[in-house]
Short mmCIF file of C-alpha atoms and ligand atoms in Angstrom, two decimals:
data_model
loop_
_atom_site.label_atom_id
_atom_site.label_comp_id
_atom_site.label_asym_id
_atom_site.label_seq_id
_atom_site.Cartn_x
_atom_site.Cartn_y
_atom_site.Cartn_z
CA MET A 1397 13.76 4.95 -14.50
CA VAL A 1398 11.85 3.00 -11.87
CA LYS A 1399 8.43 1.63 -12.84
CA CYS A 1400 5.96 0.58 -10.17
CA THR A 1401 2.37 -0.66 -10.34
CA GLY A 1402 -0.50 0.29 -8.13
CA LYS A 1403 -4.33 0.35 -8.12
CA SER A 1404 -5.72 3.41 -9.83
CA VAL A 1405 -8.50 5.39 -8.08
CA LEU A 1406 -9.10 7.79 -10.96
CA LYS A 1407 -8.36 7.58 -14.67
CA GLY A 1408 -6.06 10.48 -15.33
CA ILE A 1409 -2.40 11.45 -15.54
CA ALA A 1410 -0.32 13.63 -13.26
CA ILE A 1411 3.29 14.70 -13.95
CA GLY A 1412 5.44 16.41 -11.31
CA LYS A 1413 7.97 16.13 -8.55
CA ILE A 1414 7.76 13.58 -5.77
CA TYR A 1415 7.24 14.63 -2.17
CA VAL A 1416 7.98 11.80 0.26
CA TYR A 1417 5.48 12.18 3.11
CA ARG A 1418 6.25 10.71 6.49
CA LYS A 1419 3.82 10.70 9.38
CA LYS A 1420 4.33 11.88 12.84
CA GLU A 1421 4.40 8.38 14.30
CA PHE A 1422 4.30 8.23 18.05
CA THR A 1423 1.70 7.30 20.63
CA LEU A 1424 1.10 9.62 23.46
CA VAL A 1425 0.85 7.67 26.70
CA ARG A 1426 1.33 8.59 30.33
CA THR A 1427 4.50 7.14 31.84
CA GLN A 1428 6.11 7.45 35.22
CA ILE A 1429 9.37 9.40 35.10
CA ALA A 1430 12.41 8.75 37.32
CA ASN A 1431 13.90 12.20 37.68
CA VAL A 1432 11.59 15.22 38.05
CA ASP A 1433 14.36 17.87 37.68
CA ASP A 1434 15.65 16.33 34.45
CA GLU A 1435 12.09 16.17 33.04
CA ILE A 1436 11.38 19.81 33.92
CA LYS A 1437 14.64 20.84 32.25
CA ARG A 1438 13.73 18.80 29.14
CA PHE A 1439 10.34 20.59 29.11
CA GLU A 1440 11.89 24.07 29.49
CA LEU A 1441 14.28 23.34 26.62
CA ALA A 1442 11.32 22.24 24.46
CA VAL A 1443 9.48 25.51 25.24
CA GLU A 1444 12.57 27.53 24.29
CA ALA A 1445 12.86 25.61 20.98
CA ALA A 1446 9.14 26.17 20.30
CA GLU A 1447 9.58 29.93 20.95
CA LYS A 1448 12.45 29.97 18.43
CA GLN A 1449 10.30 28.14 15.84
CA LEU A 1450 7.53 30.76 16.44
CA GLU A 1451 9.98 33.63 15.99
CA THR A 1452 11.15 32.12 12.63
CA LEU A 1453 7.48 31.60 11.54
CA TYR A 1454 6.73 35.25 12.54
CA GLN A 1455 9.63 36.54 10.38
CA GLU A 1456 8.70 34.32 7.40
CA ALA A 1457 5.03 35.41 7.62
CA LEU A 1458 6.00 39.06 7.95
CA GLU A 1459 8.00 38.85 4.71
CA THR A 1460 5.50 36.81 2.74
CA VAL A 1461 2.01 37.73 3.90
CA GLY A 1462 2.35 40.85 6.02
CA GLU A 1463 2.19 42.07 9.59
CA LYS A 1464 -1.50 41.40 10.30
CA GLU A 1465 -1.26 37.67 9.38
CA ALA A 1466 2.13 37.34 11.13
CA LYS A 1467 0.59 38.59 14.38
CA ILE A 1468 -0.77 35.15 15.24
CA PHE A 1469 2.72 33.73 15.75
CA GLU A 1470 3.48 36.63 18.13
CA VAL A 1471 0.27 35.78 20.09
CA HIS A 1472 1.30 32.09 20.19
CA GLY A 1473 4.72 33.15 21.55
CA MET A 1474 3.02 35.16 24.29
CA MET A 1475 0.73 32.25 25.18
CA LEU A 1476 3.80 30.03 25.51
CA GLU A 1477 5.07 32.37 28.25
CA ASP A 1478 1.85 32.21 30.24
CA GLU A 1479 2.84 31.46 33.84
CA GLY A 1480 -0.38 29.61 34.70
CA TYR A 1481 -0.02 27.27 31.70
CA LEU A 1482 3.66 26.57 32.34
CA GLU A 1483 3.18 26.06 36.13
CA ASP A 1484 0.27 23.62 35.60
CA ILE A 1485 2.45 21.49 33.32
CA LYS A 1486 5.34 21.55 35.76
CA ALA A 1487 2.98 20.57 38.60
CA MET A 1488 2.00 17.44 36.62
CA ILE A 1489 5.65 16.69 35.95
CA ARG A 1490 6.40 17.02 39.68
CA ASP A 1491 3.75 14.33 40.07
CA LYS A 1492 6.09 12.11 38.07
CA CYS A 1493 4.18 12.44 34.77
CA ASN A 1494 6.18 12.49 31.51
CA ALA A 1495 6.38 15.98 29.94
CA GLU A 1496 4.63 15.03 26.67
CA TYR A 1497 1.60 13.75 28.49
CA ALA A 1498 1.53 16.74 30.89
CA VAL A 1499 1.59 19.24 27.99
CA LYS A 1500 -1.22 17.38 26.25
CA GLU A 1501 -3.38 17.15 29.37
CA VAL A 1502 -2.92 20.79 30.37
CA GLY A 1503 -3.23 21.97 26.80
CA ASP A 1504 -6.56 20.10 26.40
CA ASN A 1505 -7.86 21.51 29.68
CA TYR A 1506 -6.96 25.11 28.78
CA SER A 1507 -8.42 24.68 25.32
CA GLN A 1508 -11.73 23.42 26.75
CA MET A 1509 -11.74 26.33 29.19
CA PHE A 1510 -11.25 28.86 26.35
CA ALA A 1511 -13.88 27.07 24.20
CA ALA A 1512 -16.50 27.56 26.94
CA MET A 1513 -15.95 31.32 27.28
CA ASP A 1514 -18.59 33.87 26.25
CA ASN A 1515 -16.19 36.18 24.51
CA GLU A 1516 -15.77 35.22 20.82
CA TYR A 1517 -12.07 36.30 20.73
CA MET A 1518 -11.21 34.21 23.75
CA ARG A 1519 -13.14 31.20 22.35
CA ALA A 1520 -11.05 31.37 19.19
CA ARG A 1521 -7.90 31.02 21.35
CA SER A 1522 -8.94 27.44 22.17
CA VAL A 1523 -7.44 26.17 18.90
CA ASP A 1524 -4.27 28.22 19.46
CA ILE A 1525 -3.61 26.57 22.79
CA LEU A 1526 -3.80 23.19 21.05
CA ASP A 1527 -1.49 24.42 18.38
CA ILE A 1528 1.24 25.58 20.72
CA SER A 1529 0.87 22.50 22.87
CA ASN A 1530 1.32 20.28 19.81
CA LYS A 1531 4.44 22.21 18.88
CA VAL A 1532 5.99 21.52 22.29
CA ILE A 1533 4.84 17.87 22.23
CA ASN A 1534 6.42 17.34 18.78
CA ILE A 1535 9.70 18.85 19.95
CA LEU A 1536 9.67 16.65 23.10
CA ALA A 1537 8.89 13.52 21.09
CA GLY A 1538 11.45 14.41 18.41
CA VAL A 1539 9.06 14.33 15.47
CA GLY A 1540 8.87 16.80 12.64
CA ASP A 1541 6.07 18.78 11.20
CA ASP A 1542 4.14 16.91 8.53
CA SER A 1543 2.93 19.79 6.35
CA ILE A 1544 3.99 19.79 2.67
CA LYS A 1545 6.97 22.06 2.18
CA SER A 1546 7.14 22.79 -1.51
CA ASP A 1547 6.45 25.83 -3.63
CA GLU A 1548 5.05 23.81 -6.50
CA PRO A 1549 2.33 21.16 -6.51
CA VAL A 1550 3.77 17.69 -5.92
CA ILE A 1551 2.97 14.00 -6.27
CA LEU A 1552 2.62 12.88 -2.66
CA LEU A 1553 4.30 9.54 -1.96
CA ALA A 1554 3.21 8.02 1.35
CA ASP A 1555 2.95 4.71 3.08
CA ASP A 1556 -0.74 5.23 3.69
CA LEU A 1557 -3.01 8.24 4.32
CA THR A 1558 -5.92 8.41 6.66
CA PRO A 1559 -8.99 10.44 5.68
CA SER A 1560 -8.06 13.04 8.36
CA GLU A 1561 -4.57 13.45 7.01
CA THR A 1562 -5.96 13.81 3.50
CA ILE A 1563 -8.52 16.36 4.58
CA SER A 1564 -5.91 18.47 6.48
CA MET A 1565 -3.58 18.66 3.46
CA ASP A 1566 -3.07 21.79 1.43
CA LYS A 1567 -4.95 20.58 -1.69
CA ASP A 1568 -3.44 23.20 -3.95
CA LYS A 1569 -0.07 21.60 -3.36
CA VAL A 1570 -1.04 18.07 -4.44
CA LEU A 1571 -1.16 16.72 -8.02
CA ALA A 1572 -1.68 13.10 -7.09
CA PHE A 1573 -1.27 10.64 -4.28
CA VAL A 1574 0.69 7.40 -4.49
CA THR A 1575 0.45 5.16 -1.45
CA VAL A 1576 2.08 1.83 -0.66
CA HIS A 1577 -1.05 0.64 1.18
CA GLY A 1578 -4.72 1.49 0.95
CA SER A 1579 -7.66 0.20 -1.08
CA ALA A 1580 -9.53 1.79 -3.91
CA ASN A 1581 -12.79 1.89 -1.84
CA SER A 1582 -11.24 3.64 1.17
CA HIS A 1583 -12.31 7.16 2.01
CA THR A 1584 -8.91 8.47 1.09
CA ALA A 1585 -9.41 7.09 -2.39
CA ILE A 1586 -12.87 8.62 -2.53
CA LEU A 1587 -11.40 11.97 -1.53
CA ALA A 1588 -8.70 11.73 -4.18
CA ARG A 1589 -11.47 11.06 -6.75
CA SER A 1590 -13.57 13.99 -5.63
CA LEU A 1591 -10.51 16.28 -5.86
CA ASN A 1592 -9.89 14.94 -9.39
CA LEU A 1593 -6.43 13.69 -8.38
CA PRO A 1594 -5.28 10.72 -10.52
CA SER A 1595 -3.95 8.64 -7.64
CA LEU A 1596 -2.66 5.08 -7.02
CA VAL A 1597 -3.08 3.01 -3.89
CA ASN A 1598 -1.50 -0.41 -3.01
CA THR A 1599 1.60 0.48 -5.06
CA ASP A 1600 4.75 -1.65 -5.08
CA VAL A 1601 7.04 1.28 -4.40
CA ALA A 1602 9.60 1.86 -1.60
CA LEU A 1603 9.40 5.05 0.39
CA LEU A 1604 13.01 6.15 -0.25
CA ASP A 1605 14.36 9.53 0.72
CA GLU A 1606 16.31 9.60 -2.52
CA TYR A 1607 12.98 9.93 -4.41
CA GLN A 1608 12.40 13.33 -2.74
CA GLY A 1609 12.08 15.98 -5.51
CA LYS A 1610 12.54 13.46 -8.34
CA MET A 1611 10.40 13.82 -11.47
CA ALA A 1612 7.60 11.22 -11.73
CA ILE A 1613 4.41 10.30 -13.60
CA VAL A 1614 1.19 8.82 -12.18
CA ASP A 1615 -0.71 7.01 -14.98
CA GLY A 1616 -4.17 6.20 -13.69
CA PHE A 1617 -5.07 4.50 -17.03
CA SER A 1618 -2.30 1.88 -16.87
CA ASP A 1619 -2.01 1.89 -13.04
CA GLU A 1620 1.65 2.81 -13.33
CA PHE A 1621 3.93 5.08 -11.37
CA VAL A 1622 7.10 6.00 -13.20
CA ILE A 1623 10.05 7.62 -11.35
CA ASN A 1624 12.75 9.42 -13.22
CA PRO A 1625 11.19 8.86 -16.64
CA PRO A 1626 13.58 9.18 -19.64
CA GLU A 1627 12.75 11.91 -22.26
CA ASP A 1628 10.76 9.66 -24.63
CA VAL A 1629 8.53 8.21 -21.84
CA LEU A 1630 7.96 11.72 -20.46
CA GLU A 1631 6.98 12.95 -23.94
CA ASP A 1632 4.59 10.00 -24.58
CA LEU A 1633 2.82 10.44 -21.28
CA THR A 1634 2.63 14.22 -21.57
CA GLN A 1635 0.82 13.62 -24.86
CA LYS A 1636 -1.49 11.08 -23.15
CA ARG A 1637 -2.18 13.66 -20.40
CA ASP A 1638 -2.97 16.34 -22.94
CA LYS A 1639 -5.39 14.00 -24.68
CA TRP A 1640 -7.07 13.28 -21.33
CA VAL A 1641 -7.47 17.00 -20.65
CA GLU A 1642 -8.79 17.47 -24.23
CA GLU A 1643 -11.41 14.70 -23.76
CA ALA A 1644 -12.56 16.39 -20.51
CA GLU A 1645 -12.78 19.67 -22.43
CA LYS A 1646 -14.99 18.00 -25.13
CA LEU A 1647 -17.39 16.71 -22.48
CA LYS A 1648 -17.92 20.30 -21.41
CA LYS A 1649 -20.24 20.66 -24.45
CA LEU A 1650 -22.74 18.75 -22.34
CA ILE A 1651 -22.92 21.44 -19.71
CA GLY A 1652 -26.50 22.73 -19.44
CA GLN A 1653 -27.90 19.60 -21.18
CA ASP A 1654 -30.43 17.21 -19.65
CA ASN A 1655 -29.60 13.75 -18.23
CA VAL A 1656 -32.18 12.04 -20.35
CA THR A 1657 -32.20 8.83 -22.33
CA THR A 1658 -33.13 8.70 -26.02
CA ASP A 1659 -36.60 7.42 -25.00
CA GLY A 1660 -37.11 10.25 -22.51
CA ARG A 1661 -36.23 8.74 -19.11
CA ARG A 1662 -34.71 11.47 -16.91
CA VAL A 1663 -32.17 10.67 -14.16
CA ASN A 1664 -30.89 13.19 -11.65
CA VAL A 1665 -27.08 13.37 -11.64
CA TYR A 1666 -25.97 14.80 -8.28
CA CYS A 1667 -22.57 15.03 -6.64
CA ASN A 1668 -20.78 13.72 -3.58
CA ILE A 1669 -18.92 16.27 -1.52
CA GLY A 1670 -16.94 16.40 1.73
CA GLY A 1671 -17.15 20.12 2.47
CA VAL A 1672 -17.74 23.69 1.28
CA ASP A 1673 -14.57 23.72 -0.87
CA ASP A 1674 -15.92 21.03 -3.09
CA VAL A 1675 -18.99 23.00 -4.16
CA GLU A 1676 -17.06 24.94 -6.73
CA ARG A 1677 -16.26 21.70 -8.56
CA VAL A 1678 -19.94 20.70 -8.41
CA ILE A 1679 -20.96 23.94 -10.06
CA GLN A 1680 -18.21 23.72 -12.70
CA ALA A 1681 -19.29 20.13 -13.52
CA ASP A 1682 -22.98 21.20 -13.71
CA GLY A 1683 -24.04 18.74 -11.01
CA GLY A 1684 -27.84 18.90 -10.50
CA GLY A 1685 -27.55 18.93 -6.71
CA ILE A 1686 -25.61 17.33 -3.94
CA GLY A 1687 -26.65 13.70 -3.33
CA LEU A 1688 -24.19 13.10 -0.49
CA PHE A 1689 -22.56 15.66 1.72
CA ARG A 1690 -20.25 13.50 3.93
CA SER A 1691 -20.66 15.74 6.95
CA GLU A 1692 -18.20 13.67 8.99
CA PHE A 1693 -15.37 15.37 7.13
CA LEU A 1694 -16.20 18.46 9.13
CA TYR A 1695 -15.33 16.46 12.23
CA LEU A 1696 -11.96 15.13 10.95
CA GLY A 1697 -8.52 16.66 11.14
CA ARG A 1698 -9.28 18.69 14.26
CA ASP A 1699 -9.12 18.29 18.01
CA THR A 1700 -12.70 19.00 19.11
CA CYS A 1701 -16.23 18.46 17.69
CA PRO A 1702 -17.31 21.24 15.38
CA THR A 1703 -19.70 23.54 17.26
CA GLU A 1704 -23.31 24.11 16.18
CA GLU A 1705 -22.27 27.52 14.82
CA GLU A 1706 -19.33 26.13 12.82
CA GLN A 1707 -21.53 23.44 11.27
CA PHE A 1708 -24.38 25.89 10.62
CA GLU A 1709 -21.92 28.14 8.68
CA SER A 1710 -20.74 25.21 6.57
CA TYR A 1711 -24.19 23.89 5.74
CA LYS A 1712 -25.47 27.39 5.04
CA ALA A 1713 -22.54 28.11 2.76
CA VAL A 1714 -23.11 24.93 0.76
CA LEU A 1715 -26.88 25.57 0.52
CA GLU A 1716 -26.39 29.18 -0.57
CA LYS A 1717 -23.76 28.30 -3.19
CA MET A 1718 -26.10 25.62 -4.60
CA GLU A 1719 -28.83 28.33 -5.10
CA GLY A 1720 -31.90 26.25 -4.34
CA LYS A 1721 -30.67 22.94 -5.79
CA LYS A 1722 -31.09 20.00 -3.46
CA VAL A 1723 -28.34 19.34 -0.91
CA ILE A 1724 -28.55 16.07 0.93
CA ILE A 1725 -26.60 16.20 4.15
CA ARG A 1726 -25.70 12.84 5.56
CA THR A 1727 -25.46 12.89 9.37
CA LEU A 1728 -22.21 12.03 11.08
CA ASP A 1729 -20.84 8.75 9.75
CA ILE A 1730 -17.74 8.47 11.90
CA GLY A 1731 -16.12 5.15 12.76
CA ALA A 1732 -14.28 2.43 10.80
CA ASP A 1733 -11.57 4.25 8.84
CA LYS A 1734 -12.86 7.72 9.76
CA LYS A 1735 -11.53 8.42 13.24
CA ALA A 1736 -11.76 11.41 15.54
CA ASP A 1737 -9.64 10.88 18.62
CA TYR A 1738 -11.50 13.48 20.63
CA LEU A 1739 -14.69 11.38 20.60
CA GLY A 1740 -12.78 8.94 22.81
CA LEU A 1741 -14.10 5.86 21.00
CA GLU A 1742 -12.55 2.64 22.24
CA PRO A 1743 -10.52 0.56 19.80
CA GLU A 1744 -12.61 -2.35 18.44
CA GLU A 1745 -11.87 -5.74 17.06
CA ASN A 1746 -14.05 -5.15 14.00
CA PRO A 1747 -14.70 -1.38 13.64
CA ALA A 1748 -16.54 -1.66 10.27
CA MET A 1749 -19.18 -3.63 12.13
CA GLY A 1750 -18.87 -1.72 15.31
CA TYR A 1751 -19.96 1.47 17.02
CA ARG A 1752 -20.18 3.81 14.10
CA ALA A 1753 -22.42 6.26 12.26
CA ILE A 1754 -26.07 6.32 13.43
CA ARG A 1755 -25.15 4.04 16.32
CA ILE A 1756 -22.94 6.76 17.77
CA CYS A 1757 -25.56 9.39 17.07
CA LEU A 1758 -28.32 7.47 18.89
CA GLY A 1759 -25.82 6.49 21.65
CA GLN A 1760 -24.57 10.05 22.19
CA PRO A 1761 -27.67 12.16 21.24
CA ASP A 1762 -26.03 15.46 22.25
CA ILE A 1763 -23.68 15.24 19.31
CA PHE A 1764 -26.64 14.31 17.04
CA ARG A 1765 -28.84 17.11 18.30
CA THR A 1766 -26.12 19.71 17.77
CA GLN A 1767 -25.80 18.55 14.13
CA LEU A 1768 -29.54 18.43 13.54
CA ARG A 1769 -29.94 21.95 14.98
CA ALA A 1770 -27.24 23.23 12.63
CA ILE A 1771 -28.83 21.55 9.57
CA TYR A 1772 -32.37 22.77 10.37
CA ARG A 1773 -31.10 26.31 11.02
CA ALA A 1774 -29.28 26.22 7.65
CA SER A 1775 -32.31 24.79 5.88
CA ALA A 1776 -33.79 28.29 5.63
CA TYR A 1777 -31.04 29.13 3.07
CA GLY A 1778 -31.77 26.60 0.33
CA THR A 1779 -33.20 23.15 -0.29
CA ALA A 1780 -31.84 20.84 2.36
CA ALA A 1781 -32.50 17.10 2.83
CA ILE A 1782 -31.09 14.85 5.53
CA MET A 1783 -30.15 11.21 5.29
CA PHE A 1784 -29.06 8.82 8.02
CA PRO A 1785 -26.27 6.23 7.52
CA MET A 1786 -25.97 2.57 8.51
CA ILE A 1787 -29.65 1.96 9.16
CA ILE A 1788 -30.70 -1.61 9.98
CA SER A 1789 -34.21 -1.27 11.43
CA VAL A 1790 -37.50 0.63 11.48
CA ASP A 1791 -37.00 1.17 15.18
CA GLU A 1792 -33.90 3.30 14.49
CA ILE A 1793 -35.90 5.50 12.14
CA LYS A 1794 -38.59 5.98 14.78
CA LYS A 1795 -35.98 7.04 17.35
CA ILE A 1796 -34.35 9.41 14.83
CA LYS A 1797 -37.70 10.97 13.91
CA ALA A 1798 -38.51 11.57 17.59
CA ILE A 1799 -35.25 13.42 18.08
CA VAL A 1800 -35.74 15.37 14.83
CA GLU A 1801 -39.24 16.42 16.04
CA GLU A 1802 -37.77 17.63 19.40
CA VAL A 1803 -35.06 19.62 17.67
CA LYS A 1804 -37.55 21.22 15.28
CA GLN A 1805 -39.86 22.11 18.18
CA GLU A 1806 -36.96 23.70 20.05
CA LEU A 1807 -36.09 25.84 17.03
CA ARG A 1808 -39.71 26.85 16.54
CA GLU A 1809 -39.82 28.02 20.10
CA GLU A 1810 -36.68 30.05 19.48
CA ASN A 1811 -38.38 31.55 16.41
CA ILE A 1812 -35.65 30.28 14.10
CA PRO A 1813 -36.75 30.02 10.47
CA MET A 1814 -36.48 26.62 8.77
CA GLY A 1815 -37.14 25.25 5.28
CA GLU A 1816 -38.91 22.06 4.26
CA VAL A 1817 -36.47 19.20 4.76
CA GLU A 1818 -36.87 15.82 3.09
CA LEU A 1819 -35.81 12.88 5.27
CA GLY A 1820 -34.21 9.78 3.85
CA ILE A 1821 -31.93 6.92 4.77
CA MET A 1822 -28.93 5.20 3.30
CA ILE A 1823 -29.48 1.62 2.18
CA GLU A 1824 -26.00 0.28 2.85
CA THR A 1825 -26.60 -2.81 4.95
CA PRO A 1826 -28.10 -6.01 3.51
CA ALA A 1827 -30.63 -5.74 6.40
CA ALA A 1828 -31.91 -2.40 5.14
CA ALA A 1829 -32.16 -3.58 1.54
CA ILE A 1830 -34.05 -6.69 2.64
CA ILE A 1831 -36.58 -4.80 4.76
CA SER A 1832 -36.71 -1.82 2.40
CA ASP A 1833 -40.49 -2.45 1.95
CA GLN A 1834 -40.94 -1.55 5.67
CA LEU A 1835 -38.40 1.24 5.76
CA ALA A 1836 -39.90 2.90 2.68
CA LYS A 1837 -43.10 3.62 4.63
CA GLU A 1838 -41.03 5.82 7.03
CA VAL A 1839 -38.99 8.04 4.68
CA GLU A 1840 -39.19 10.14 1.58
CA PHE A 1841 -36.11 8.70 -0.15
CA PHE A 1842 -33.47 6.00 -0.17
CA SER A 1843 -29.91 6.50 -1.22
CA ILE A 1844 -28.01 3.28 -1.77
CA GLY A 1845 -24.49 3.24 -0.39
CA THR A 1846 -22.94 0.55 -2.54
CA ASN A 1847 -19.50 0.87 -0.93
CA ASP A 1848 -20.73 -0.49 2.39
CA LEU A 1849 -23.52 -2.57 0.87
CA THR A 1850 -20.82 -4.39 -1.13
CA GLN A 1851 -18.54 -4.98 1.83
CA TYR A 1852 -21.37 -6.29 4.05
CA THR A 1853 -22.96 -8.40 1.33
CA LEU A 1854 -19.80 -10.02 0.09
CA ALA A 1855 -18.14 -10.05 3.58
CA ILE A 1856 -15.14 -8.31 2.03
CA ASP A 1857 -13.62 -5.54 4.16
CA ARG A 1858 -13.44 -2.48 1.88
CA GLN A 1859 -10.12 -1.55 3.49
CA ASN A 1860 -8.44 -4.88 2.85
CA GLN A 1861 -6.27 -4.50 -0.19
CA LYS A 1862 -5.63 -8.28 -0.33
CA LEU A 1863 -9.27 -8.92 -1.14
CA GLU A 1864 -9.66 -6.40 -3.90
CA SER A 1865 -9.04 -8.97 -6.67
CA ILE A 1866 -12.04 -11.03 -5.47
CA CYS A 1867 -14.31 -8.04 -4.80
CA ASP A 1868 -16.83 -8.29 -7.63
CA THR A 1869 -18.72 -4.99 -7.51
CA HIS A 1870 -21.14 -6.27 -10.14
CA HIS A 1871 -22.04 -9.37 -8.05
CA THR A 1872 -25.57 -10.55 -8.74
CA ALA A 1873 -26.33 -10.41 -4.97
CA ILE A 1874 -25.62 -6.66 -4.95
CA LEU A 1875 -27.56 -5.96 -8.13
CA ARG A 1876 -30.56 -7.91 -6.75
CA LEU A 1877 -30.47 -5.93 -3.50
CA ILE A 1878 -30.38 -2.69 -5.51
CA GLN A 1879 -33.31 -3.76 -7.65
CA MET A 1880 -35.30 -4.83 -4.62
CA THR A 1881 -34.64 -1.48 -2.96
CA VAL A 1882 -35.78 0.48 -6.00
CA GLU A 1883 -38.99 -1.55 -6.32
CA ASN A 1884 -39.82 -1.33 -2.64
CA GLY A 1885 -39.02 2.39 -2.51
CA HIS A 1886 -41.24 3.13 -5.52
CA LYS A 1887 -44.19 1.13 -4.11
CA GLU A 1888 -44.31 3.63 -1.22
CA ASN A 1889 -43.56 6.69 -3.39
CA ALA A 1890 -40.06 7.12 -2.08
CA TRP A 1891 -37.51 8.10 -4.65
CA VAL A 1892 -34.34 5.98 -4.90
CA GLY A 1893 -30.78 6.98 -5.72
CA ILE A 1894 -27.28 5.54 -5.45
CA CYS A 1895 -24.48 7.51 -3.83
CA GLY A 1896 -21.83 4.77 -3.54
CA GLU A 1897 -18.98 4.62 -6.05
CA LEU A 1898 -20.91 2.21 -8.20
CA ALA A 1899 -23.09 5.13 -9.31
CA SER A 1900 -20.27 6.34 -11.60
CA ASP A 1901 -19.63 2.93 -13.14
CA THR A 1902 -20.90 3.58 -16.66
CA LYS A 1903 -20.90 -0.14 -17.41
CA LEU A 1904 -23.95 -0.35 -15.10
CA THR A 1905 -25.72 2.90 -16.02
CA LYS A 1906 -28.14 1.17 -18.39
CA THR A 1907 -28.85 -1.53 -15.77
CA PHE A 1908 -29.65 1.14 -13.17
CA VAL A 1909 -31.85 3.07 -15.59
CA ASP A 1910 -33.73 -0.15 -16.45
CA MET A 1911 -34.25 -0.77 -12.70
CA GLY A 1912 -35.87 2.67 -12.51
CA ILE A 1913 -33.22 4.51 -10.51
CA ASP A 1914 -34.13 8.16 -9.96
CA GLU A 1915 -30.76 9.63 -9.06
CA LEU A 1916 -27.05 8.85 -9.27
CA SER A 1917 -24.68 10.82 -7.08
CA VAL A 1918 -21.06 10.80 -8.11
CA SER A 1919 -17.79 12.73 -7.74
CA PRO A 1920 -18.01 16.01 -9.69
CA THR A 1921 -15.28 14.50 -11.97
CA TYR A 1922 -17.76 11.97 -13.36
CA VAL A 1923 -20.93 14.10 -13.89
CA LEU A 1924 -20.46 14.83 -17.61
CA GLN A 1925 -19.25 11.35 -18.52
CA LEU A 1926 -22.30 9.98 -16.81
CA ARG A 1927 -24.55 12.47 -18.60
CA LYS A 1928 -23.07 11.34 -21.93
CA THR A 1929 -23.75 7.69 -21.10
CA ILE A 1930 -27.33 8.37 -20.03
CA ARG A 1931 -28.00 10.37 -23.19
CA GLU A 1932 -26.78 7.45 -25.30
CA ILE A 1933 -29.14 4.95 -23.76
C1 PEP B 326 -21.38 3.97 0.84
O1 PEP B 326 -21.19 3.26 1.79
O2 PEP B 326 -21.57 3.62 -0.33
C2 PEP B 326 -21.34 5.46 1.04
C3 PEP B 326 -21.69 6.27 0.07
O3 PEP B 326 -20.89 5.95 2.21
P1 PEP B 326 -19.36 5.94 2.64
O4 PEP B 326 -18.55 5.54 1.40
O5 PEP B 326 -19.00 7.26 3.12
O6 PEP B 326 -19.30 4.89 3.69
MG1 MG B 327 -21.19 3.99 3.83
#
């Protein structure tokens, strides 16, 4: 037995086999090659190997899912034989460019060309081109495929996981994450929580190949990760897990009940989601609405920006599934730990305080307009609200409102139906909390993002695992900023909620209710526990 300790991101227990996850670690840069013929030969061999992989995939798919689904691998094989594509790559190699870079460059160009076509079928090929190019690049660079190869759900053991890796994973195959690095406030941890995965970060475990397939237990109550547990430990922890499941079952009695204190104060309990797939968990947990739809997750784990149509479909699906309950869509909050390479953002010394969120949207308004168009088009299908992240000034809100008005006018001229959409902002910088009296005059609601508000107030990088022990989330400075925001919001008739992780901290529920908070938005996992706490106040 090996016992390791980590930092739990969700109180729960998972028992299963370990899957050691290794990343595809290489940086794609252009280099000057010495011998053109050798490089072309290397490229041709990689294409042959990719074709063989595709044949195998075709056969596997044919046997497991049928001919129709298998067809895609045949199409990929045909695309790999396209003379124009192959010749363009070879032309770049003749220009002394390394094969990996040439494939990436030509693949991206072809993909963009397909994406701009009128024909829907051809447009869809844009992703396929990227797929086959990546296959060839991986073979050239000698790295493997990082998808989870296991028939049963596993405990994923990794060095660290980025939010885009987490979002691209097959969630049905994961019971829990255990990572060597990472902090409990990172977006990967937040994702684990919203997926109800009892995971550990910052764990003192080695990433050994010999752990592959070994039985293990993640205990989110004691922060322990046990590899190869003996019979008695396995039995004890199985009982503990069953008790956890039983407690969660008991909470289900509260489904359909009000979030109301004994003296009649009502608080909305909403949910945080990252995409359409999470809505099912919101409905099961009886969430009253969606208080934070982290729309940037639609932009992660892919090679191009989601189109207006793709976004519209996602927002519409969430709104329809929520059947008229409020859905607050937060506009793109990319940057810091959430990276999308295709946006071409330059590396920064201090990305948490850098070009991120609303700063990108106001700096690259085309991206912003596309998203706003998609949200307003979807607003006809439910009760949508929009909130803007990382606000620090009234001026930003004025600029945002001007763009919003232009987008709405454009849609009106196109006769596109729209619903009433509430506009709000996140209060997640100390600046916003301090001038919340001025900001409240401009918006209909505030949603306090305690994750960022904490890191900026305490000057503690939320990603830095070394600082977690001194990160006091109940710090008086933070509580005073929350109180000030609630008071200032109410003076101007703006409602005020909290959508950071602190909203689910039941040790503070009474404090928030006393402050007059109107809404708490949490992972679906916490809705019923929070309802129980509110009802006992
Ligand atoms: C926050 O900062 O509290 C928040 C809810 O946003 P995110 O965690 O996505 O930065
Ligand atoms: Mg934030």
